[in-house]
Amino acid sequence: MITAEIVAIVTQTFLTMLVVMDPVGLAPIFLGLAGNRPTFERRRIALKASLVAGGIILVFGLVGRALLEHLGISLSAFRIAGGILLFMIALDMVFARPSGSKETPEEEREAQERQDISVFPLAIPLIAGPGTLASIMIQANTAHGNPVLLLAVFAMTGVVLLLCYLALRLSGQIGRVIGVTGVHVVTRVLGVLLGALAVQYVADGTLELMRGGLRSG
């Protein structure tokens, strides 16, 4: 039976991961990094990058909470930090600036010279970047240990990963159809949504910290 809680977490996870991973924005980056390679090699790179990113995201979603507890970091503090980080990424998306949280110019030059770009920079940090890892940990915690809700979180993340893979596979066609201007328009719209989501993360985390302080007081 599909409940309102499942619908809510499915919708939130899908939209969150969609704006953070930004499949459409990956297409021109991938073209810049691997556009001169044979088609079969680009397909292999796209598949490997998606699988590696999926593995990283899965690990963080499953053990991220335990890691935070081991380091003595509350989820509220992590939610605030994740919100601030996502808001910085959102600003870069809205103003169509290269995001420093994803890749530095030096890393980009190194990537273009490397043989295998599937792990770096495609899998991490372009797909499974800091914003993605923060989001999956927060969304997994939203499931509150409910296996059905947790499965819904990972299923929706898998759907977005599939979209990323398709964007990489079809990067040439996407670039020809929507062009640079189209990519910027989509990225800016997603950036506005991500900014609103980031503010919500910070607000929720702040409220949780305040409630914890009041209870301890």
PDB file of C-alpha atoms in Angstrom:
ATOM      1  CA  MET A   1       0.000   0.000   0.000  1.00  0.00           C
ATOM      2  CA  ILE A   2       1.418   3.380  -1.015  1.00  0.00           C
ATOM      3  CA  THR A   3       1.154   5.846   1.856  1.00  0.00           C
ATOM      4  CA  ALA A   4       1.526   9.614   1.892  1.00  0.00           C
ATOM      5  CA  GLU A   5       4.855   9.191   3.692  1.00  0.00           C
ATOM      6  CA  ILE A   6       6.235   7.009   0.901  1.00  0.00           C
ATOM      7  CA  VAL A   7       5.030   9.427  -1.772  1.00  0.00           C
ATOM      8  CA  ALA A   8       6.622  12.332   0.098  1.00  0.00           C
ATOM      9  CA  ILE A   9      10.019  10.682   0.515  1.00  0.00           C
ATOM     10  CA  VAL A  10      10.007   9.398  -3.084  1.00  0.00           C
ATOM     11  CA  THR A  11       9.253  12.875  -4.410  1.00  0.00           C
ATOM     12  CA  GLN A  12      11.767  14.641  -2.173  1.00  0.00           C
ATOM     13  CA  THR A  13      14.555  12.140  -2.867  1.00  0.00           C
ATOM     14  CA  PHE A  14      14.020  12.219  -6.619  1.00  0.00           C
ATOM     15  CA  LEU A  15      13.969  16.018  -6.828  1.00  0.00           C
ATOM     16  CA  THR A  16      16.910  16.392  -4.446  1.00  0.00           C
ATOM     17  CA  MET A  17      19.128  13.957  -6.313  1.00  0.00           C
ATOM     18  CA  LEU A  18      18.026  15.319  -9.678  1.00  0.00           C
ATOM     19  CA  VAL A  19      19.096  18.867  -8.892  1.00  0.00           C
ATOM     20  CA  VAL A  20      22.290  17.824  -7.084  1.00  0.00           C
ATOM     21  CA  MET A  21      23.564  15.354  -9.707  1.00  0.00           C
ATOM     22  CA  ASP A  22      22.247  17.491 -12.607  1.00  0.00           C
ATOM     23  CA  PRO A  23      22.222  14.860 -15.417  1.00  0.00           C
ATOM     24  CA  VAL A  24      21.688  17.483 -18.142  1.00  0.00           C
ATOM     25  CA  GLY A  25      24.656  19.486 -16.911  1.00  0.00           C
ATOM     26  CA  LEU A  26      26.853  16.381 -17.074  1.00  0.00           C
ATOM     27  CA  ALA A  27      26.406  16.043 -20.832  1.00  0.00           C
ATOM     28  CA  PRO A  28      28.525  19.034 -21.978  1.00  0.00           C
ATOM     29  CA  ILE A  29      31.201  18.276 -19.349  1.00  0.00           C
ATOM     30  CA  PHE A  30      31.439  14.712 -20.591  1.00  0.00           C
ATOM     31  CA  LEU A  31      31.690  15.935 -24.168  1.00  0.00           C
ATOM     32  CA  GLY A  32      34.554  18.197 -23.181  1.00  0.00           C
ATOM     33  CA  LEU A  33      36.405  15.383 -21.453  1.00  0.00           C
ATOM     34  CA  ALA A  34      35.719  12.477 -23.800  1.00  0.00           C
ATOM     35  CA  GLY A  35      34.232  13.956 -26.963  1.00  0.00           C
ATOM     36  CA  ASN A  36      37.244  12.959 -29.049  1.00  0.00           C
ATOM     37  CA  ARG A  37      37.121   9.302 -27.992  1.00  0.00           C
ATOM     38  CA  PRO A  38      35.445   6.473 -29.954  1.00  0.00           C
ATOM     39  CA  THR A  39      31.762   5.821 -29.290  1.00  0.00           C
ATOM     40  CA  PHE A  40      32.359   2.392 -27.744  1.00  0.00           C
ATOM     41  CA  GLU A  41      34.899   3.874 -25.304  1.00  0.00           C
ATOM     42  CA  ARG A  42      32.540   6.695 -24.283  1.00  0.00           C
ATOM     43  CA  ARG A  43      29.855   4.097 -23.535  1.00  0.00           C
ATOM     44  CA  ARG A  44      32.277   2.077 -21.412  1.00  0.00           C
ATOM     45  CA  ILE A  45      33.347   5.175 -19.496  1.00  0.00           C
ATOM     46  CA  ALA A  46      29.715   6.219 -18.934  1.00  0.00           C
ATOM     47  CA  LEU A  47      28.776   2.791 -17.544  1.00  0.00           C
ATOM     48  CA  LYS A  48      31.814   2.515 -15.271  1.00  0.00           C
ATOM     49  CA  ALA A  49      31.380   6.056 -13.938  1.00  0.00           C
ATOM     50  CA  SER A  50      27.717   5.447 -13.113  1.00  0.00           C
ATOM     51  CA  LEU A  51      28.441   2.134 -11.350  1.00  0.00           C
ATOM     52  CA  VAL A  52      31.321   3.550  -9.307  1.00  0.00           C
ATOM     53  CA  ALA A  53      29.274   6.600  -8.312  1.00  0.00           C
ATOM     54  CA  GLY A  54      26.369   4.340  -7.352  1.00  0.00           C
ATOM     55  CA  GLY A  55      28.625   2.264  -5.113  1.00  0.00           C
ATOM     56  CA  ILE A  56      29.997   5.348  -3.358  1.00  0.00           C
ATOM     57  CA  ILE A  57      26.504   6.778  -2.822  1.00  0.00           C
ATOM     58  CA  LEU A  58      25.213   3.435  -1.496  1.00  0.00           C
ATOM     59  CA  VAL A  59      28.042   3.172   1.034  1.00  0.00           C
ATOM     60  CA  PHE A  60      27.484   6.702   2.310  1.00  0.00           C
ATOM     61  CA  GLY A  61      23.745   6.135   2.511  1.00  0.00           C
ATOM     62  CA  LEU A  62      24.170   2.971   4.586  1.00  0.00           C
ATOM     63  CA  VAL A  63      27.083   3.792   6.903  1.00  0.00           C
ATOM     64  CA  GLY A  64      27.203   7.585   6.783  1.00  0.00           C
ATOM     65  CA  ARG A  65      25.150   7.974   9.971  1.00  0.00           C
ATOM     66  CA  ALA A  66      27.426   5.578  11.877  1.00  0.00           C
ATOM     67  CA  LEU A  67      30.469   7.485  10.616  1.00  0.00           C
ATOM     68  CA  LEU A  68      29.038  10.773  11.877  1.00  0.00           C
ATOM     69  CA  GLU A  69      28.320   9.253  15.285  1.00  0.00           C
ATOM     70  CA  HIS A  70      31.854   7.859  15.455  1.00  0.00           C
ATOM     71  CA  LEU A  71      33.231  11.344  14.761  1.00  0.00           C
ATOM     72  CA  GLY A  72      30.885  12.916  17.299  1.00  0.00           C
ATOM     73  CA  ILE A  73      28.986  14.949  14.693  1.00  0.00           C
ATOM     74  CA  SER A  74      25.222  15.335  15.134  1.00  0.00           C
ATOM     75  CA  LEU A  75      22.974  14.880  12.135  1.00  0.00           C
ATOM     76  CA  SER A  76      21.576  18.359  12.783  1.00  0.00           C
ATOM     77  CA  ALA A  77      25.039  19.880  12.377  1.00  0.00           C
ATOM     78  CA  PHE A  78      25.622  17.802   9.274  1.00  0.00           C
ATOM     79  CA  ARG A  79      22.256  18.894   7.872  1.00  0.00           C
ATOM     80  CA  ILE A  80      23.216  22.560   8.331  1.00  0.00           C
ATOM     81  CA  ALA A  81      26.662  22.028   6.801  1.00  0.00           C
ATOM     82  CA  GLY A  82      25.120  20.113   3.902  1.00  0.00           C
ATOM     83  CA  GLY A  83      22.580  22.890   3.367  1.00  0.00           C
ATOM     84  CA  ILE A  84      25.291  25.553   3.242  1.00  0.00           C
ATOM     85  CA  LEU A  85      27.305  23.472   0.792  1.00  0.00           C
ATOM     86  CA  LEU A  86      24.261  22.852  -1.410  1.00  0.00           C
ATOM     87  CA  PHE A  87      23.436  26.557  -1.380  1.00  0.00           C
ATOM     88  CA  MET A  88      26.948  27.371  -2.652  1.00  0.00           C
ATOM     89  CA  ILE A  89      26.481  24.841  -5.444  1.00  0.00           C
ATOM     90  CA  ALA A  90      23.056  26.347  -6.200  1.00  0.00           C
ATOM     91  CA  LEU A  91      24.597  29.821  -6.578  1.00  0.00           C
ATOM     92  CA  ASP A  92      27.100  28.442  -9.082  1.00  0.00           C
ATOM     93  CA  MET A  93      24.264  26.765 -11.010  1.00  0.00           C
ATOM     94  CA  VAL A  94      22.083  29.896 -11.086  1.00  0.00           C
ATOM     95  CA  PHE A  95      24.936  32.095 -12.310  1.00  0.00           C
ATOM     96  CA  ALA A  96      26.265  29.360 -14.651  1.00  0.00           C
ATOM     97  CA  ARG A  97      29.666  29.367 -12.972  1.00  0.00           C
ATOM     98  CA  PRO A  98      31.974  26.349 -12.739  1.00  0.00           C
ATOM     99  CA  SER A  99      31.414  24.856  -9.299  1.00  0.00           C
ATOM    100  CA  GLY A 100      34.576  24.731  -7.199  1.00  0.00           C
ATOM    101  CA  SER A 101      32.996  22.014  -5.073  1.00  0.00           C
ATOM    102  CA  LYS A 102      33.025  19.684  -8.047  1.00  0.00           C
ATOM    103  CA  GLU A 103      36.296  20.199  -9.849  1.00  0.00           C
ATOM    104  CA  THR A 104      39.146  22.689  -9.868  1.00  0.00           C
ATOM    105  CA  PRO A 105      40.775  23.906 -13.134  1.00  0.00           C
ATOM    106  CA  GLU A 106      43.878  21.881 -12.251  1.00  0.00           C
ATOM    107  CA  GLU A 107      41.777  18.730 -11.800  1.00  0.00           C
ATOM    108  CA  GLU A 108      40.032  19.365 -15.111  1.00  0.00           C
ATOM    109  CA  ARG A 109      43.353  19.660 -16.959  1.00  0.00           C
ATOM    110  CA  GLU A 110      44.599  16.494 -15.264  1.00  0.00           C
ATOM    111  CA  ALA A 111      41.413  14.652 -16.193  1.00  0.00           C
ATOM    112  CA  GLN A 112      41.799  15.534 -19.862  1.00  0.00           C
ATOM    113  CA  GLU A 113      45.300  14.036 -19.826  1.00  0.00           C
ATOM    114  CA  ARG A 114      44.377  10.855 -17.962  1.00  0.00           C
ATOM    115  CA  GLN A 115      43.564   7.608 -19.750  1.00  0.00           C
ATOM    116  CA  ASP A 116      40.588   6.656 -17.596  1.00  0.00           C
ATOM    117  CA  ILE A 117      38.270   9.494 -16.608  1.00  0.00           C
ATOM    118  CA  SER A 118      35.430   7.259 -15.387  1.00  0.00           C
ATOM    119  CA  VAL A 119      36.423   7.272 -11.692  1.00  0.00           C
ATOM    120  CA  PHE A 120      37.915  10.762 -11.589  1.00  0.00           C
ATOM    121  CA  PRO A 121      36.420  13.212 -12.302  1.00  0.00           C
ATOM    122  CA  LEU A 122      33.167  11.626 -13.569  1.00  0.00           C
ATOM    123  CA  ALA A 123      32.180   9.267 -10.724  1.00  0.00           C
ATOM    124  CA  ILE A 124      33.636  11.530  -8.071  1.00  0.00           C
ATOM    125  CA  PRO A 125      33.285  14.463  -7.758  1.00  0.00           C
ATOM    126  CA  LEU A 126      30.995  15.191 -10.748  1.00  0.00           C
ATOM    127  CA  ILE A 127      28.286  12.601  -9.969  1.00  0.00           C
ATOM    128  CA  ALA A 128      28.983  11.542  -6.374  1.00  0.00           C
ATOM    129  CA  GLY A 129      30.182  14.925  -5.188  1.00  0.00           C
ATOM    130  CA  PRO A 130      29.955  16.432  -1.685  1.00  0.00           C
ATOM    131  CA  GLY A 131      26.421  17.673  -2.294  1.00  0.00           C
ATOM    132  CA  THR A 132      25.251  14.241  -3.451  1.00  0.00           C
ATOM    133  CA  LEU A 133      26.839  12.450  -0.490  1.00  0.00           C
ATOM    134  CA  ALA A 134      25.403  14.941   1.987  1.00  0.00           C
ATOM    135  CA  SER A 135      21.964  14.591   0.401  1.00  0.00           C
ATOM    136  CA  ILE A 136      21.901  10.779   0.429  1.00  0.00           C
ATOM    137  CA  MET A 137      22.882  10.706   4.111  1.00  0.00           C
ATOM    138  CA  ILE A 138      20.153  13.197   5.001  1.00  0.00           C
ATOM    139  CA  GLN A 139      17.525  11.412   2.895  1.00  0.00           C
ATOM    140  CA  ALA A 140      18.493   8.016   4.319  1.00  0.00           C
ATOM    141  CA  ASN A 141      18.082   9.419   7.826  1.00  0.00           C
ATOM    142  CA  THR A 142      14.626  10.719   6.855  1.00  0.00           C
ATOM    143  CA  ALA A 143      13.576   7.069   6.485  1.00  0.00           C
ATOM    144  CA  HIS A 144      14.042   6.639  10.281  1.00  0.00           C
ATOM    145  CA  GLY A 145      15.156   3.032   9.886  1.00  0.00           C
ATOM    146  CA  ASN A 146      12.008   2.038   7.987  1.00  0.00           C
ATOM    147  CA  PRO A 147      13.208  -0.506   5.373  1.00  0.00           C
ATOM    148  CA  VAL A 148      10.431   0.422   2.922  1.00  0.00           C
ATOM    149  CA  LEU A 149      11.248   4.120   3.080  1.00  0.00           C
ATOM    150  CA  LEU A 150      14.977   3.402   2.884  1.00  0.00           C
ATOM    151  CA  LEU A 151      14.390   1.238  -0.180  1.00  0.00           C
ATOM    152  CA  ALA A 152      12.397   4.095  -1.723  1.00  0.00           C
ATOM    153  CA  VAL A 153      15.316   6.495  -1.113  1.00  0.00           C
ATOM    154  CA  PHE A 154      17.821   4.204  -2.813  1.00  0.00           C
ATOM    155  CA  ALA A 155      15.394   3.346  -5.621  1.00  0.00           C
ATOM    156  CA  MET A 156      14.856   7.012  -6.497  1.00  0.00           C
ATOM    157  CA  THR A 157      18.598   7.653  -6.264  1.00  0.00           C
ATOM    158  CA  GLY A 158      19.090   4.735  -8.653  1.00  0.00           C
ATOM    159  CA  VAL A 159      16.595   6.284 -11.083  1.00  0.00           C
ATOM    160  CA  VAL A 160      18.555   9.553 -11.090  1.00  0.00           C
ATOM    161  CA  LEU A 161      21.801   7.620 -11.552  1.00  0.00           C
ATOM    162  CA  LEU A 162      20.209   5.934 -14.555  1.00  0.00           C
ATOM    163  CA  LEU A 163      19.356   9.388 -15.927  1.00  0.00           C
ATOM    164  CA  CYS A 164      22.989  10.405 -15.415  1.00  0.00           C
ATOM    165  CA  TYR A 165      24.128   7.331 -17.330  1.00  0.00           C
ATOM    166  CA  LEU A 166      21.701   8.070 -20.168  1.00  0.00           C
ATOM    167  CA  ALA A 167      22.866  11.701 -20.229  1.00  0.00           C
ATOM    168  CA  LEU A 168      26.464  10.530 -20.599  1.00  0.00           C
ATOM    169  CA  ARG A 169      25.518   7.977 -23.258  1.00  0.00           C
ATOM    170  CA  LEU A 170      23.463  10.529 -25.203  1.00  0.00           C
ATOM    171  CA  SER A 171      25.700  13.537 -24.497  1.00  0.00           C
ATOM    172  CA  GLY A 172      26.344  14.159 -28.195  1.00  0.00           C
ATOM    173  CA  GLN A 173      22.657  14.199 -29.069  1.00  0.00           C
ATOM    174  CA  ILE A 174      21.785  16.331 -26.021  1.00  0.00           C
ATOM    175  CA  GLY A 175      24.436  18.870 -26.931  1.00  0.00           C
ATOM    176  CA  ARG A 176      23.130  19.133 -30.489  1.00  0.00           C
ATOM    177  CA  VAL A 177      19.452  19.397 -29.482  1.00  0.00           C
ATOM    178  CA  ILE A 178      19.443  21.910 -26.644  1.00  0.00           C
ATOM    179  CA  GLY A 179      22.801  23.604 -27.194  1.00  0.00           C
ATOM    180  CA  VAL A 180      24.804  25.556 -24.637  1.00  0.00           C
ATOM    181  CA  THR A 181      21.952  27.992 -23.979  1.00  0.00           C
ATOM    182  CA  GLY A 182      19.522  25.161 -23.247  1.00  0.00           C
ATOM    183  CA  VAL A 183      21.954  23.565 -20.806  1.00  0.00           C
ATOM    184  CA  HIS A 184      22.330  26.889 -18.979  1.00  0.00           C
ATOM    185  CA  VAL A 185      18.571  27.403 -18.775  1.00  0.00           C
ATOM    186  CA  VAL A 186      17.969  23.941 -17.303  1.00  0.00           C
ATOM    187  CA  THR A 187      20.893  24.345 -14.904  1.00  0.00           C
ATOM    188  CA  ARG A 188      19.613  27.712 -13.658  1.00  0.00           C
ATOM    189  CA  VAL A 189      16.110  26.371 -12.999  1.00  0.00           C
ATOM    190  CA  LEU A 190      17.531  23.404 -11.098  1.00  0.00           C
ATOM    191  CA  GLY A 191      19.809  25.810  -9.202  1.00  0.00           C
ATOM    192  CA  VAL A 192      16.829  27.796  -7.900  1.00  0.00           C
ATOM    193  CA  LEU A 193      15.174  24.576  -6.676  1.00  0.00           C
ATOM    194  CA  LEU A 194      18.412  23.433  -5.069  1.00  0.00           C
ATOM    195  CA  GLY A 195      18.795  26.798  -3.315  1.00  0.00           C
ATOM    196  CA  ALA A 196      15.334  26.489  -1.777  1.00  0.00           C
ATOM    197  CA  LEU A 197      16.087  22.927  -0.688  1.00  0.00           C
ATOM    198  CA  ALA A 198      19.383  24.058   0.876  1.00  0.00           C
ATOM    199  CA  VAL A 199      17.616  26.749   2.914  1.00  0.00           C
ATOM    200  CA  GLN A 200      15.148  24.110   4.126  1.00  0.00           C
ATOM    201  CA  TYR A 201      18.035  21.859   5.213  1.00  0.00           C
ATOM    202  CA  VAL A 202      19.602  24.700   7.216  1.00  0.00           C
ATOM    203  CA  ALA A 203      16.263  25.656   8.784  1.00  0.00           C
ATOM    204  CA  ASP A 204      15.473  22.053   9.775  1.00  0.00           C
ATOM    205  CA  GLY A 205      18.952  21.500  11.208  1.00  0.00           C
ATOM    206  CA  THR A 206      18.827  24.752  13.199  1.00  0.00           C
ATOM    207  CA  LEU A 207      15.433  23.874  14.667  1.00  0.00           C
ATOM    208  CA  GLU A 208      16.695  20.415  15.661  1.00  0.00           C
ATOM    209  CA  LEU A 209      19.744  21.921  17.383  1.00  0.00           C
ATOM    210  CA  MET A 210      17.585  24.452  19.233  1.00  0.00           C
ATOM    211  CA  ARG A 211      15.168  21.758  20.399  1.00  0.00           C
ATOM    212  CA  GLY A 212      18.087  19.634  21.592  1.00  0.00           C
ATOM    213  CA  GLY A 213      19.506  22.587  23.508  1.00  0.00           C
ATOM    214  CA  LEU A 214      16.161  23.305  25.143  1.00  0.00           C
ATOM    215  CA  ARG A 215      15.740  19.671  26.191  1.00  0.00           C
ATOM    216  CA  SER A 216      19.256  19.499  27.639  1.00  0.00           C
ATOM    217  CA  GLY A 217      18.712  22.838  29.371  1.00  0.00           C
TER     218      GLY A 217
END
